Short mmCIF file of C-alpha atoms and ligand atoms in Angstrom, two decimals:
data_model
loop_
_atom_site.label_atom_id
_atom_site.label_comp_id
_atom_site.label_asym_id
_atom_site.label_seq_id
_atom_site.Cartn_x
_atom_site.Cartn_y
_atom_site.Cartn_z
CA UNK A 1 -57.90 136.40 1.38
CA UNK A 2 -60.27 133.46 1.59
CA UNK A 3 -63.76 134.56 2.44
CA UNK A 4 -65.53 132.36 4.94
CA UNK A 5 -68.85 133.97 4.18
CA UNK A 6 -70.95 131.42 2.33
CA UNK A 7 -74.55 132.55 2.53
CA UNK A 8 -75.99 132.45 -0.99
CA UNK A 9 -76.59 136.17 -1.11
CA UNK A 10 -78.39 135.91 -4.40
CA UNK A 11 -79.05 139.45 -5.46
CA UNK A 12 -82.54 140.43 -6.28
CA UNK A 13 -83.32 142.49 -9.24
CA UNK A 14 -87.01 142.22 -9.70
CA UNK A 15 -88.29 142.84 -13.21
CA UNK A 16 -85.56 145.39 -13.59
CA UNK A 17 -87.33 147.37 -10.92
CA UNK A 18 -84.12 148.30 -9.25
CA UNK A 19 -81.03 149.37 -11.05
CA UNK A 20 -77.99 148.01 -9.30
CA UNK A 21 -74.63 146.82 -10.42
CA UNK A 22 -75.05 143.50 -8.69
CA UNK A 23 -74.55 140.06 -10.03
CA UNK A 24 -78.14 139.56 -11.10
CA UNK A 25 -79.15 136.27 -9.64
CA UNK A 26 -82.58 135.07 -8.74
CA UNK A 27 -83.88 135.32 -5.24
CA UNK A 28 -87.13 135.04 -3.42
CA UNK A 29 -89.51 137.90 -2.84
CA UNK A 30 -91.69 137.23 0.11
CA UNK A 31 -94.18 138.77 2.43
CA UNK A 32 -95.52 142.18 1.59
CA UNK A 33 -94.81 144.98 4.00
CA UNK A 34 -97.30 147.78 4.44
CA UNK A 35 -96.07 151.06 5.83
CA UNK A 36 -98.28 154.01 6.70
CA UNK A 37 -96.56 157.35 7.17
CA UNK A 38 -98.48 160.25 8.67
CA UNK A 39 -96.83 163.12 6.84
CA UNK A 40 -98.80 165.81 8.66
CA UNK A 41 -98.46 164.56 12.22
CA UNK A 42 -94.80 164.97 13.13
CA UNK A 43 -93.85 167.06 16.16
CA UNK A 44 -90.30 166.10 17.16
CA UNK A 45 -87.20 167.28 15.33
CA UNK A 46 -84.39 164.83 14.56
CA UNK A 47 -81.37 166.78 15.73
CA UNK A 48 -78.57 166.73 13.19
CA UNK A 49 -76.30 166.02 16.15
CA UNK A 50 -77.56 162.45 16.15
CA UNK A 51 -75.30 162.08 13.11
CA UNK A 52 -72.19 163.09 15.04
CA UNK A 53 -68.74 161.55 15.10
CA UNK A 54 -66.00 160.72 17.55
CA UNK A 55 -62.24 160.94 17.05
CA UNK A 56 -59.81 159.88 19.72
CA UNK A 57 -56.04 159.92 19.99
CA UNK A 58 -55.99 156.27 19.10
CA UNK A 59 -54.02 154.49 16.41
CA UNK A 60 -54.15 156.47 13.18
CA UNK A 61 -57.34 158.38 13.80
CA UNK A 62 -55.72 161.71 14.66
CA UNK A 63 -52.12 161.18 13.57
CA UNK A 64 -52.16 160.09 9.92
CA UNK A 65 -55.95 160.19 9.72
CA UNK A 66 -56.44 163.92 10.06
CA UNK A 67 -53.08 165.30 11.02
CA UNK A 68 -50.13 164.97 8.69
CA UNK A 69 -48.33 168.20 9.60
CA UNK A 70 -47.75 171.26 7.48
CA UNK A 71 -44.65 169.85 5.80
CA UNK A 72 -46.34 166.69 4.57
CA UNK A 73 -46.52 165.82 0.86
CA UNK A 74 -50.13 164.91 1.47
CA UNK A 75 -52.37 167.80 0.46
CA UNK A 76 -53.20 169.65 3.68
CA UNK A 77 -54.37 172.92 5.15
CA UNK A 78 -52.31 173.93 8.17
CA UNK A 79 -51.37 170.27 8.68
CA UNK A 80 -54.87 168.80 8.29
CA UNK A 81 -55.56 166.51 5.32
CA UNK A 82 -57.78 168.10 2.69
CA UNK A 83 -59.19 164.82 1.34
CA UNK A 84 -60.52 163.74 4.73
CA UNK A 85 -62.01 167.16 5.42
CA UNK A 86 -63.73 167.26 2.03
CA UNK A 87 -65.22 163.79 2.47
CA UNK A 88 -66.56 164.47 5.95
CA UNK A 89 -67.98 167.80 4.87
CA UNK A 90 -69.79 166.07 2.05
CA UNK A 91 -71.50 163.79 4.55
CA UNK A 92 -72.63 166.78 6.61
CA UNK A 93 -70.70 165.96 9.80
CA UNK A 94 -72.56 167.97 12.47
CA UNK A 95 -70.23 167.58 15.46
CA UNK A 96 -66.99 165.93 16.43
CA UNK A 97 -66.14 164.52 19.86
CA UNK A 98 -62.48 164.70 20.96
CA UNK A 99 -59.91 163.86 22.42
CA UNK A 100 -61.35 160.60 23.81
CA UNK A 101 -62.55 158.11 24.92
CA UNK A 102 -60.25 156.67 27.51
CA UNK A 103 -57.55 159.03 26.26
CA UNK A 104 -59.53 162.03 27.52
CA UNK A 105 -59.11 161.10 31.17
CA UNK A 106 -55.36 161.22 30.96
CA UNK A 107 -55.00 164.09 28.54
CA UNK A 108 -53.58 167.33 29.91
CA UNK A 109 -54.58 169.99 27.45
CA UNK A 110 -51.84 172.43 28.39
CA UNK A 111 -49.30 169.99 26.95
CA UNK A 112 -50.95 170.49 23.56
CA UNK A 113 -50.72 174.27 23.13
CA UNK A 114 -47.91 176.66 22.23
CA UNK A 115 -45.10 176.16 19.71
CA UNK A 116 -45.28 172.56 18.51
CA UNK A 117 -41.57 171.91 18.82
CA UNK A 118 -41.69 172.85 22.48
CA UNK A 119 -44.66 170.74 23.50
CA UNK A 120 -43.86 167.90 25.89
CA UNK A 121 -44.26 164.37 24.62
CA UNK A 122 -46.66 161.91 26.24
CA UNK A 123 -47.24 158.18 26.30
CA UNK A 124 -50.63 157.04 25.10
CA UNK A 125 -50.91 154.26 27.68
CA UNK A 126 -54.39 153.18 26.64
CA UNK A 127 -53.74 152.77 22.99
CA UNK A 128 -50.60 150.95 21.99
CA UNK A 129 -48.26 152.63 24.47
CA UNK A 130 -47.01 154.90 21.73
CA UNK A 131 -45.32 158.21 22.37
CA UNK A 132 -47.20 161.19 21.00
CA UNK A 133 -45.62 164.57 20.46
CA UNK A 134 -48.77 166.57 21.24
CA UNK A 135 -48.55 168.29 17.85
CA UNK A 136 -52.32 167.94 17.54
CA UNK A 137 -53.85 169.89 20.43
CA UNK A 138 -56.61 172.35 21.15
CA UNK A 139 -55.81 174.81 18.33
CA UNK A 140 -55.40 172.08 15.76
CA UNK A 141 -58.64 170.37 16.80
CA UNK A 142 -60.62 173.57 16.66
CA UNK A 143 -59.05 174.44 13.32
CA UNK A 144 -60.16 171.02 12.09
CA UNK A 145 -63.70 171.73 13.28
CA UNK A 146 -63.70 175.09 11.54
CA UNK A 147 -62.48 173.51 8.32
CA UNK A 148 -65.20 170.87 8.63
CA UNK A 149 -67.86 173.43 9.59
CA UNK A 150 -68.75 171.17 12.50
CA UNK A 151 -69.52 171.76 16.18
CA UNK A 152 -66.72 170.69 18.53
CA UNK A 153 -67.57 168.42 21.44
CA UNK A 154 -64.69 168.37 23.93
CA UNK A 155 -64.38 165.75 26.62
CA UNK A 156 -62.61 166.97 29.78
CA UNK A 157 -60.33 165.01 32.09
CA UNK A 158 -62.04 163.96 35.30
CA UNK A 159 -60.17 160.70 35.93
CA UNK A 160 -56.64 162.09 36.31
CA UNK A 161 -57.22 165.81 35.92
CA UNK A 162 -58.52 168.49 38.20
CA UNK A 163 -61.43 170.87 38.41
CA UNK A 164 -58.98 173.71 37.89
CA UNK A 165 -57.54 172.17 34.73
CA UNK A 166 -60.94 171.71 33.13
CA UNK A 167 -62.19 175.07 34.26
CA UNK A 168 -59.14 176.75 32.69
CA UNK A 169 -59.65 174.83 29.45
CA UNK A 170 -63.16 176.26 29.16
CA UNK A 171 -61.81 179.75 29.92
CA UNK A 172 -58.98 179.35 27.39
CA UNK A 173 -61.37 178.34 24.65
CA UNK A 174 -64.41 180.45 25.41
CA UNK A 175 -63.50 183.68 27.19
CA UNK A 176 -63.28 186.76 25.01
CA UNK A 177 -62.09 189.31 27.59
CA UNK A 178 -58.83 189.79 29.45
CA UNK A 179 -57.86 186.86 31.65
CA UNK A 180 -54.83 184.65 32.15
CA UNK A 181 -56.23 181.92 29.93
CA UNK A 182 -57.64 184.21 27.23
CA UNK A 183 -54.29 186.04 27.14
CA UNK A 184 -52.45 182.75 26.78
CA UNK A 185 -54.69 181.78 23.90
CA UNK A 186 -53.94 185.07 22.19
CA UNK A 187 -50.21 184.55 22.71
CA UNK A 188 -50.67 181.23 20.95
CA UNK A 189 -52.12 182.92 17.90
CA UNK A 190 -55.88 182.92 18.41
CA UNK A 191 -57.54 186.21 19.30
CA UNK A 192 -61.17 185.29 19.19
CA UNK A 193 -62.74 182.81 21.55
CA UNK A 194 -64.10 179.73 19.84
CA UNK A 195 -67.29 179.51 21.88
CA UNK A 196 -67.42 175.73 22.22
CA UNK A 197 -70.79 174.58 23.56
CA UNK A 198 -70.56 170.82 24.02
CA UNK A 199 -68.44 169.66 26.97
CA UNK A 200 -68.21 166.14 28.26
CA UNK A 201 -67.36 165.87 31.94
CA UNK A 202 -65.16 162.78 31.77
CA UNK A 203 -65.58 159.54 29.88
CA UNK A 204 -66.58 156.06 31.04
CA UNK A 205 -65.93 157.05 34.63
CA UNK A 206 -67.12 153.62 35.74
CA UNK A 207 -64.03 152.21 33.96
CA UNK A 208 -61.03 153.81 32.26
CA UNK A 209 -62.18 157.23 33.45
CA UNK A 210 -61.43 156.53 37.11
CA UNK A 211 -63.25 153.30 38.10
CA UNK A 212 -65.77 155.32 40.07
CA UNK A 213 -69.01 154.23 41.63
CA UNK A 214 -72.02 156.05 40.15
CA UNK A 215 -72.77 157.99 43.35
CA UNK A 216 -69.16 159.18 43.54
CA UNK A 217 -69.08 160.18 39.87
CA UNK A 218 -72.37 162.07 40.23
CA UNK A 219 -70.75 164.20 42.93
CA UNK A 220 -67.64 164.67 40.80
CA UNK A 221 -69.81 165.81 37.93
CA UNK A 222 -71.45 168.39 40.17
CA UNK A 223 -68.04 169.77 41.21
CA UNK A 224 -66.57 169.87 37.74
CA UNK A 225 -69.68 171.25 36.11
CA UNK A 226 -69.89 174.03 38.68
CA UNK A 227 -66.59 175.48 37.52
CA UNK A 228 -67.17 175.08 33.80
CA UNK A 229 -68.45 178.60 33.30
CA UNK A 230 -70.55 180.23 30.65
CA UNK A 231 -68.66 183.10 29.05
CA UNK A 232 -70.46 185.82 27.13
CA UNK A 233 -73.57 184.53 25.41
CA UNK A 234 -72.26 181.03 25.08
CA UNK A 235 -74.32 178.55 27.08
CA UNK A 236 -72.41 175.36 27.79
CA UNK A 237 -74.07 172.05 27.13
CA UNK A 238 -72.50 169.81 29.77
CA UNK A 239 -72.73 166.10 29.26
CA UNK A 240 -72.37 163.67 32.15
CA UNK A 241 -70.41 160.48 31.65
CA UNK A 242 -72.98 157.77 31.18
CA UNK A 243 -73.68 154.10 31.33
CA UNK A 244 -72.26 151.20 29.44
CA UNK A 245 -74.84 149.29 27.41
CA UNK A 246 -77.61 148.04 29.71
CA UNK A 247 -76.35 149.47 33.00
CA UNK A 248 -79.66 151.15 33.79
CA UNK A 249 -78.60 151.68 37.40
CA UNK A 250 -75.88 154.13 36.29
CA UNK A 251 -78.46 156.13 34.36
CA UNK A 252 -80.82 156.10 37.31
CA UNK A 253 -78.21 157.33 39.79
CA UNK A 254 -77.22 160.18 37.45
CA UNK A 255 -80.83 161.22 37.01
CA UNK A 256 -81.39 161.09 40.76
CA UNK A 257 -78.22 162.73 41.99
CA UNK A 258 -77.40 165.40 39.42
CA UNK A 259 -79.58 168.51 39.30
CA UNK A 260 -81.06 168.46 35.82
CA UNK A 261 -80.30 172.09 35.10
CA UNK A 262 -76.57 171.30 35.44
CA UNK A 263 -76.65 168.54 32.86
CA UNK A 264 -77.63 169.18 29.24
CA UNK A 265 -77.07 165.55 28.42
CA UNK A 266 -76.31 162.15 29.85
CA UNK A 267 -74.15 159.85 27.82
CA UNK A 268 -74.46 156.18 26.91
CA UNK A 269 -71.91 153.90 25.22
CA UNK A 270 -72.81 150.75 23.37
CA UNK A 271 -70.67 148.62 21.09
CA UNK A 272 -72.40 145.90 19.11
CA UNK A 273 -69.86 143.17 19.58
CA UNK A 274 -69.37 139.81 21.21
CA UNK A 275 -66.63 140.74 23.68
CA UNK A 276 -65.51 137.13 24.10
CA UNK A 277 -64.94 136.63 20.39
CA UNK A 278 -65.20 139.76 18.28
CA UNK A 279 -64.41 138.08 14.99
CA UNK A 280 -63.17 139.45 11.72
CA UNK A 281 -64.65 142.50 10.03
CA UNK A 282 -64.79 140.76 6.68
CA UNK A 283 -64.33 137.03 7.17
CA UNK A 284 -67.50 135.87 8.89
CA UNK A 285 -70.27 133.33 8.60
CA UNK A 286 -74.02 133.58 8.93
CA UNK A 287 -73.93 132.90 12.67
CA UNK A 288 -71.83 136.04 13.17
CA UNK A 289 -73.90 138.00 10.68
CA UNK A 290 -77.17 137.09 12.35
CA UNK A 291 -75.78 137.79 15.80
CA UNK A 292 -74.67 141.25 14.74
CA UNK A 293 -78.00 142.07 13.13
CA UNK A 294 -79.68 140.98 16.34
CA UNK A 295 -77.41 143.25 18.36
CA UNK A 296 -78.41 146.12 16.10
CA UNK A 297 -82.15 145.38 16.34
CA UNK A 298 -81.89 144.90 20.13
CA UNK A 299 -80.17 148.27 20.51
CA UNK A 300 -83.65 149.86 20.18
CA UNK A 301 -85.13 148.19 23.29
CA UNK A 302 -81.90 148.93 25.19
CA UNK A 303 -82.24 152.62 24.35
CA UNK A 304 -85.86 152.41 25.49
CA UNK A 305 -84.69 151.02 28.83
CA UNK A 306 -82.53 154.10 29.47
CA UNK A 307 -85.23 156.41 28.15
CA UNK A 308 -87.78 154.88 30.52
CA UNK A 309 -85.50 155.59 33.48
CA UNK A 310 -84.91 159.15 32.30
CA UNK A 311 -88.64 159.68 31.72
CA UNK A 312 -89.32 158.71 35.29
CA UNK A 313 -87.13 161.53 36.63
CA UNK A 314 -87.48 163.98 33.77
CA UNK A 315 -90.86 163.57 32.08
CA UNK A 316 -90.37 166.75 30.05
CA UNK A 317 -87.22 165.43 28.36
CA UNK A 318 -84.98 168.30 29.43
CA UNK A 319 -81.92 166.08 29.75
CA UNK A 320 -80.76 164.66 26.43
CA UNK A 321 -79.62 161.09 26.00
CA UNK A 322 -76.26 161.39 24.23
CA UNK A 323 -75.08 158.12 22.70
CA UNK A 324 -71.55 159.40 22.32
CA UNK A 325 -69.90 156.09 21.50
CA UNK A 326 -71.57 153.37 19.48
CA UNK A 327 -70.79 151.02 16.65
CA UNK A 328 -69.16 147.73 15.74
CA UNK A 329 -65.91 146.45 17.22
CA UNK A 330 -64.11 143.62 15.41
CA UNK A 331 -60.69 142.05 15.74
CA UNK A 332 -58.01 144.32 14.35
CA UNK A 333 -56.91 143.66 10.78
CA UNK A 334 -54.23 140.97 10.70
CA UNK A 335 -50.73 142.36 11.11
CA UNK A 336 -51.82 145.67 12.60
CA UNK A 337 -51.08 146.96 16.11
CA UNK A 338 -53.72 145.46 18.46
CA UNK A 339 -53.80 148.75 20.36
CA UNK A 340 -54.77 150.72 17.26
CA UNK A 341 -58.22 149.16 16.71
CA UNK A 342 -57.92 149.32 12.94
CA UNK A 343 -60.71 147.35 11.30
CA UNK A 344 -62.24 146.99 7.84
CA UNK A 345 -65.83 147.96 7.27
CA UNK A 346 -68.26 145.87 5.24
CA UNK A 347 -71.87 146.01 4.11
CA UNK A 348 -72.70 144.36 7.46
CA UNK A 349 -71.37 147.46 9.25
CA UNK A 350 -73.53 149.64 7.03
CA UNK A 351 -76.61 147.74 8.25
CA UNK A 352 -75.60 148.27 11.87
CA UNK A 353 -75.24 152.00 11.18
CA UNK A 354 -78.51 152.28 9.26
CA UNK A 355 -80.57 150.38 11.85
CA UNK A 356 -79.00 152.34 14.72
CA UNK A 357 -79.66 155.67 13.03
CA UNK A 358 -83.28 154.63 12.47
CA UNK A 359 -83.45 153.81 16.20
CA UNK A 360 -82.05 157.24 17.09
CA UNK A 361 -84.44 159.03 14.73
CA UNK A 362 -87.40 157.23 16.23
CA UNK A 363 -86.31 158.24 19.74
CA UNK A 364 -85.35 161.84 18.91
CA UNK A 365 -87.59 163.18 21.66
CA UNK A 366 -84.88 162.05 24.08
CA UNK A 367 -81.81 161.34 21.95
CA UNK A 368 -80.37 164.67 20.87
CA UNK A 369 -76.85 163.62 20.04
CA UNK A 370 -74.86 160.52 19.11
CA UNK A 371 -71.30 159.88 18.00
CA UNK A 372 -70.27 156.82 16.09
CA UNK A 373 -66.85 155.45 17.03
CA UNK A 374 -64.54 156.47 15.41
CA UNK A 375 -64.33 158.58 12.26
CA UNK A 376 -60.98 157.67 10.66
CA UNK A 377 -58.97 154.41 10.79
CA UNK A 378 -60.42 153.24 14.11
CA UNK A 379 -63.37 150.90 14.83
CA UNK A 380 -66.45 151.60 12.67
CA UNK A 381 -64.79 154.30 10.63
CA UNK A 382 -66.15 156.46 7.86
CA UNK A 383 -62.77 156.72 6.25
CA UNK A 384 -59.65 154.59 5.99
CA UNK A 385 -56.31 156.07 4.98
CA UNK A 386 -53.01 154.62 3.91
CA UNK A 387 -50.43 157.36 3.57
CA UNK A 388 -51.79 159.56 0.77
CA UNK A 389 -54.62 157.15 -0.14
CA UNK A 390 -58.11 157.44 1.28
CA UNK A 391 -61.23 155.31 0.92
CA UNK A 392 -64.81 155.74 2.03
CA UNK A 393 -66.43 152.86 3.88
CA UNK A 394 -69.98 151.50 3.49
CA UNK A 395 -70.75 153.16 6.84
CA UNK A 396 -69.71 156.51 5.39
CA UNK A 397 -72.25 156.04 2.62
CA UNK A 398 -75.02 155.43 5.14
CA UNK A 399 -74.23 158.71 6.90
CA UNK A 400 -74.15 160.55 3.60
CA UNK A 401 -77.45 158.98 2.44
CA UNK A 402 -79.16 159.65 5.79
CA UNK A 403 -78.04 163.28 5.81
CA UNK A 404 -81.53 164.15 4.58
CA UNK A 405 -82.86 163.47 8.10
CA UNK A 406 -80.73 166.20 9.71
CA UNK A 407 -82.99 168.62 11.59
CA UNK A 408 -86.05 167.24 9.82
CA UNK A 409 -89.30 166.46 11.60
CA UNK A 410 -89.76 162.84 12.54
CA UNK A 411 -92.90 161.40 10.96
CA UNK A 412 -94.90 158.85 12.89
CA UNK A 413 -95.29 155.59 11.00
CA UNK A 414 -96.73 152.13 11.29
CA UNK A 415 -95.09 149.15 9.74
CA UNK A 416 -96.70 145.82 9.20
CA UNK A 417 -94.04 143.61 7.71
CA UNK A 418 -94.21 139.88 7.39
CA UNK A 419 -90.54 139.52 6.67
CA UNK A 420 -88.61 137.97 9.52
CA UNK A 421 -85.00 136.92 9.37
CA UNK A 422 -84.70 133.59 11.17
CA UNK A 423 -81.51 131.76 11.95
CA UNK A 424 -81.34 128.67 14.14
CA UNK A 425 -84.09 129.06 16.69
CA UNK A 426 -84.00 132.86 16.66
CA UNK A 427 -85.79 135.43 14.60
CA UNK A 428 -85.64 139.20 14.15
CA UNK A 429 -87.67 141.62 12.04
CA UNK A 430 -85.77 141.99 8.78
CA UNK A 431 -86.99 145.50 7.96
CA UNK A 432 -86.30 148.74 9.80
CA UNK A 433 -87.78 152.09 8.72
CA UNK A 434 -87.70 155.74 9.67
CA UNK A 435 -89.25 158.79 8.00
CA UNK A 436 -88.94 162.55 8.26
CA UNK A 437 -90.09 165.75 6.60
CA UNK A 438 -87.55 168.49 5.93
CA UNK A 439 -88.10 172.24 6.04
CA UNK A 440 -88.91 172.25 2.32
CA UNK A 441 -91.69 169.73 2.80
CA UNK A 442 -89.79 166.84 1.24
CA UNK A 443 -90.38 163.49 2.89
CA UNK A 444 -87.50 161.03 3.27
CA UNK A 445 -87.86 157.40 4.18
CA UNK A 446 -84.88 155.25 5.13
CA UNK A 447 -85.38 151.50 4.95
CA UNK A 448 -83.10 148.59 5.74
CA UNK A 449 -83.66 144.95 4.85
CA UNK A 450 -81.05 142.76 6.55
CA UNK A 451 -82.38 139.49 5.22
CA UNK A 452 -79.53 137.89 3.30
CA UNK A 453 -81.73 136.29 0.63
CA UNK A 454 -85.27 137.62 0.69
CA UNK A 455 -86.64 140.79 -0.78
CA UNK A 456 -89.97 142.23 0.22
CA UNK A 457 -92.64 144.14 -1.67
CA UNK A 458 -93.32 147.43 0.08
CA UNK A 459 -96.52 149.43 -0.19
CA UNK A 460 -96.10 152.74 1.46
CA UNK A 461 -99.09 154.93 2.14
CA UNK A 462 -98.38 158.61 2.58
CA UNK A 463 -101.21 160.02 4.64
CA UNK A 464 -101.63 163.75 4.26
CA UNK A 465 -99.49 164.16 1.15
CA UNK A 466 -100.11 163.94 -2.58
CA UNK A 467 -96.59 163.35 -3.82
CA UNK A 468 -95.89 163.75 -7.51
CA UNK A 469 -92.25 162.77 -7.55
CA UNK A 470 -90.25 160.00 -5.96
CA UNK A 471 -86.56 159.23 -6.22
CA UNK A 472 -84.46 156.72 -4.36
CA UNK A 473 -80.92 155.64 -3.61
CA UNK A 474 -79.79 152.18 -2.69
CA UNK A 475 -76.73 150.76 -0.97
CA UNK A 476 -76.13 147.07 -1.46
CA UNK A 477 -73.57 144.65 -2.87
CA UNK A 478 -73.33 141.06 -3.92
CA UNK A 479 -72.04 139.86 -0.56
CA UNK A 480 -72.62 140.82 3.04
CA UNK A 481 -68.90 141.15 3.56
CA UNK A 482 -68.38 143.38 0.51
CA UNK A 483 -66.10 146.28 1.39
CA UNK A 484 -63.91 148.91 -0.15
CA UNK A 485 -60.15 148.54 -0.33
CA UNK A 486 -57.34 150.78 -1.47
CA UNK A 487 -57.16 148.68 -4.66
CA UNK A 488 -60.91 148.53 -5.15
CA UNK A 489 -62.23 151.65 -3.45
CA UNK A 490 -65.69 151.61 -5.00
CA UNK A 491 -67.00 148.11 -4.40
CA UNK A 492 -69.76 149.41 -2.16
CA UNK A 493 -71.35 152.72 -3.01
CA UNK A 494 -74.87 154.13 -3.34
CA UNK A 495 -76.66 153.95 -6.66
CA UNK A 496 -79.89 155.42 -7.87
CA UNK A 497 -82.91 153.24 -7.53
CA UNK A 498 -85.34 152.95 -10.39
CA UNK A 499 -88.72 151.35 -10.73
CA UNK A 500 -90.44 152.94 -7.75
CA UNK A 501 -94.12 153.33 -8.53
CA UNK A 502 -96.04 156.32 -7.26
CA UNK A 503 -99.78 156.65 -7.39
CA UNK A 504 -100.94 159.68 -5.42
CA UNK A 505 -100.66 158.56 -1.80
CA UNK A 506 -99.28 155.13 -2.57
CA UNK A 507 -95.66 154.24 -3.26
CA UNK A 508 -94.71 150.70 -4.15
CA UNK A 509 -91.38 149.08 -4.77
CA UNK A 510 -89.30 146.06 -4.02
CA UNK A 511 -86.91 146.36 -1.12
CA UNK A 512 -84.13 144.00 -2.16
CA UNK A 513 -82.46 141.54 0.18
CA UNK A 514 -79.52 142.96 2.14
CA UNK A 515 -80.04 146.54 1.11
CA UNK A 516 -80.46 150.06 2.44
CA UNK A 517 -82.77 152.40 0.57
CA UNK A 518 -83.48 156.09 1.07
CA UNK A 519 -86.50 157.53 -0.75
CA UNK A 520 -87.27 161.17 -1.37
CA UNK A 521 -90.87 162.20 -1.99
CA UNK A 522 -92.14 165.62 -2.93
O1 AHR B 601 -63.70 153.86 21.28
C1 AHR B 601 -62.71 153.13 21.90
C2 AHR B 601 -62.86 153.14 23.41
O2 AHR B 601 -64.04 152.51 23.77
C3 AHR B 601 -62.96 154.49 24.05
O3 AHR B 601 -61.74 155.06 24.28
C4 AHR B 601 -63.66 154.20 25.33
O4 AHR B 601 -64.41 155.27 25.79
C5 AHR B 601 -64.49 152.98 25.01
O5 AHR B 601 -64.32 152.00 25.96
#
């Protein structure tokens, strides 16, 4: 396919400082950036749940992406693909949100239990109008989570369901004694309760989840949440359906109207897209590239807007901000079902992921969970599959590289960077950084430089630490639209980074143009 992307993304390899398999062309190194990291001052923990995922009954996310059925020729365990499970495990997937999305508010869980050949079929009216056979239901999802070693996050049906239906779902999954729902679960082959903690009370209830006004939804949340019971020692973490993008009023009404002890978290959804003209995932020009980078940078202040509202009503940060849908949203790949939201994933997407994750880390006092949309074959996916083939996307690599931040302590930092990325009459900071210290005392720093052509010299001062070893990994490519395909699955992948200089408290290196770097210091 013809690539429209024409920015001269001359790759920087400065004095062989950085080992990369890029076409080694010359490019400019500009403005120094000075970063000071206070390694002994951190107090907030970056919850691993910030690195969560979302999988909806949409296109080939569930069916084909995870679920192939026990009789498939594709290597599987009880119907679930082994390659996908192994890849997600390797990235440390901490939680998985299911079954939607818009799908959640018309999903009736009882249709998805019992012998598979007797389950009623359903029409997925939101996504392509396809008929699903309900072969992937509660047991299959929770088996998937157990295989992944990840925490399930189940979204209940408020839009077209009932309080009774959701209440029974919690009982079915979580009650270990004798009860109609626990007995039914046992009849269906599962003796032990799963003890699921994370429960979403509806999804986008201002839109596909019932077109409710915020005041009305707040009352609905109170009703539904009342009957979602704690069983045994399991304490539910109930998450209220939240705002879209910059709808601060929705957040405010939830914080005002819902008693905070009923709500572990309040959700927020934000897609970094131009809804009028989403554009191609891989065939784009600098205008679209810049616009997307600006969306990603501006996501930080938008999060701050919601956090400010929450702080006003909950200064002690008891209610978590849960960004349970976020990511890029492009036109579907040519020739694919428009209702399946299947898109490619390029280096540009990796930047959106890396900047967003840095934003979440920096705001971990309030943001305790986030779920990129959507893990396999849909929107900003980690993984794409084609029958038995599977590839990892650049976004996957970001999640795998950033895994080092899971449950680590956020380190306060100052950045003074001269590098701006300007396009037309607009300008954004080119560099984004976040740092943490893990339980073994290792410090990790994740850096992104979105400038297409310019590298920057970084001097990083580690206050409170005498490091004697530094290693680094880098994710970059020779073009901003570089991506992995089934024919060329390894075009974009992390490499080790050489040439980082360490002198007691000072680390210096070149952060190449259009790159993501994660350093480890010990
Ligand atoms: O992720 C795709 C859709 O985007 C979800 O179903 C919905 O919640 C959101 O509008």
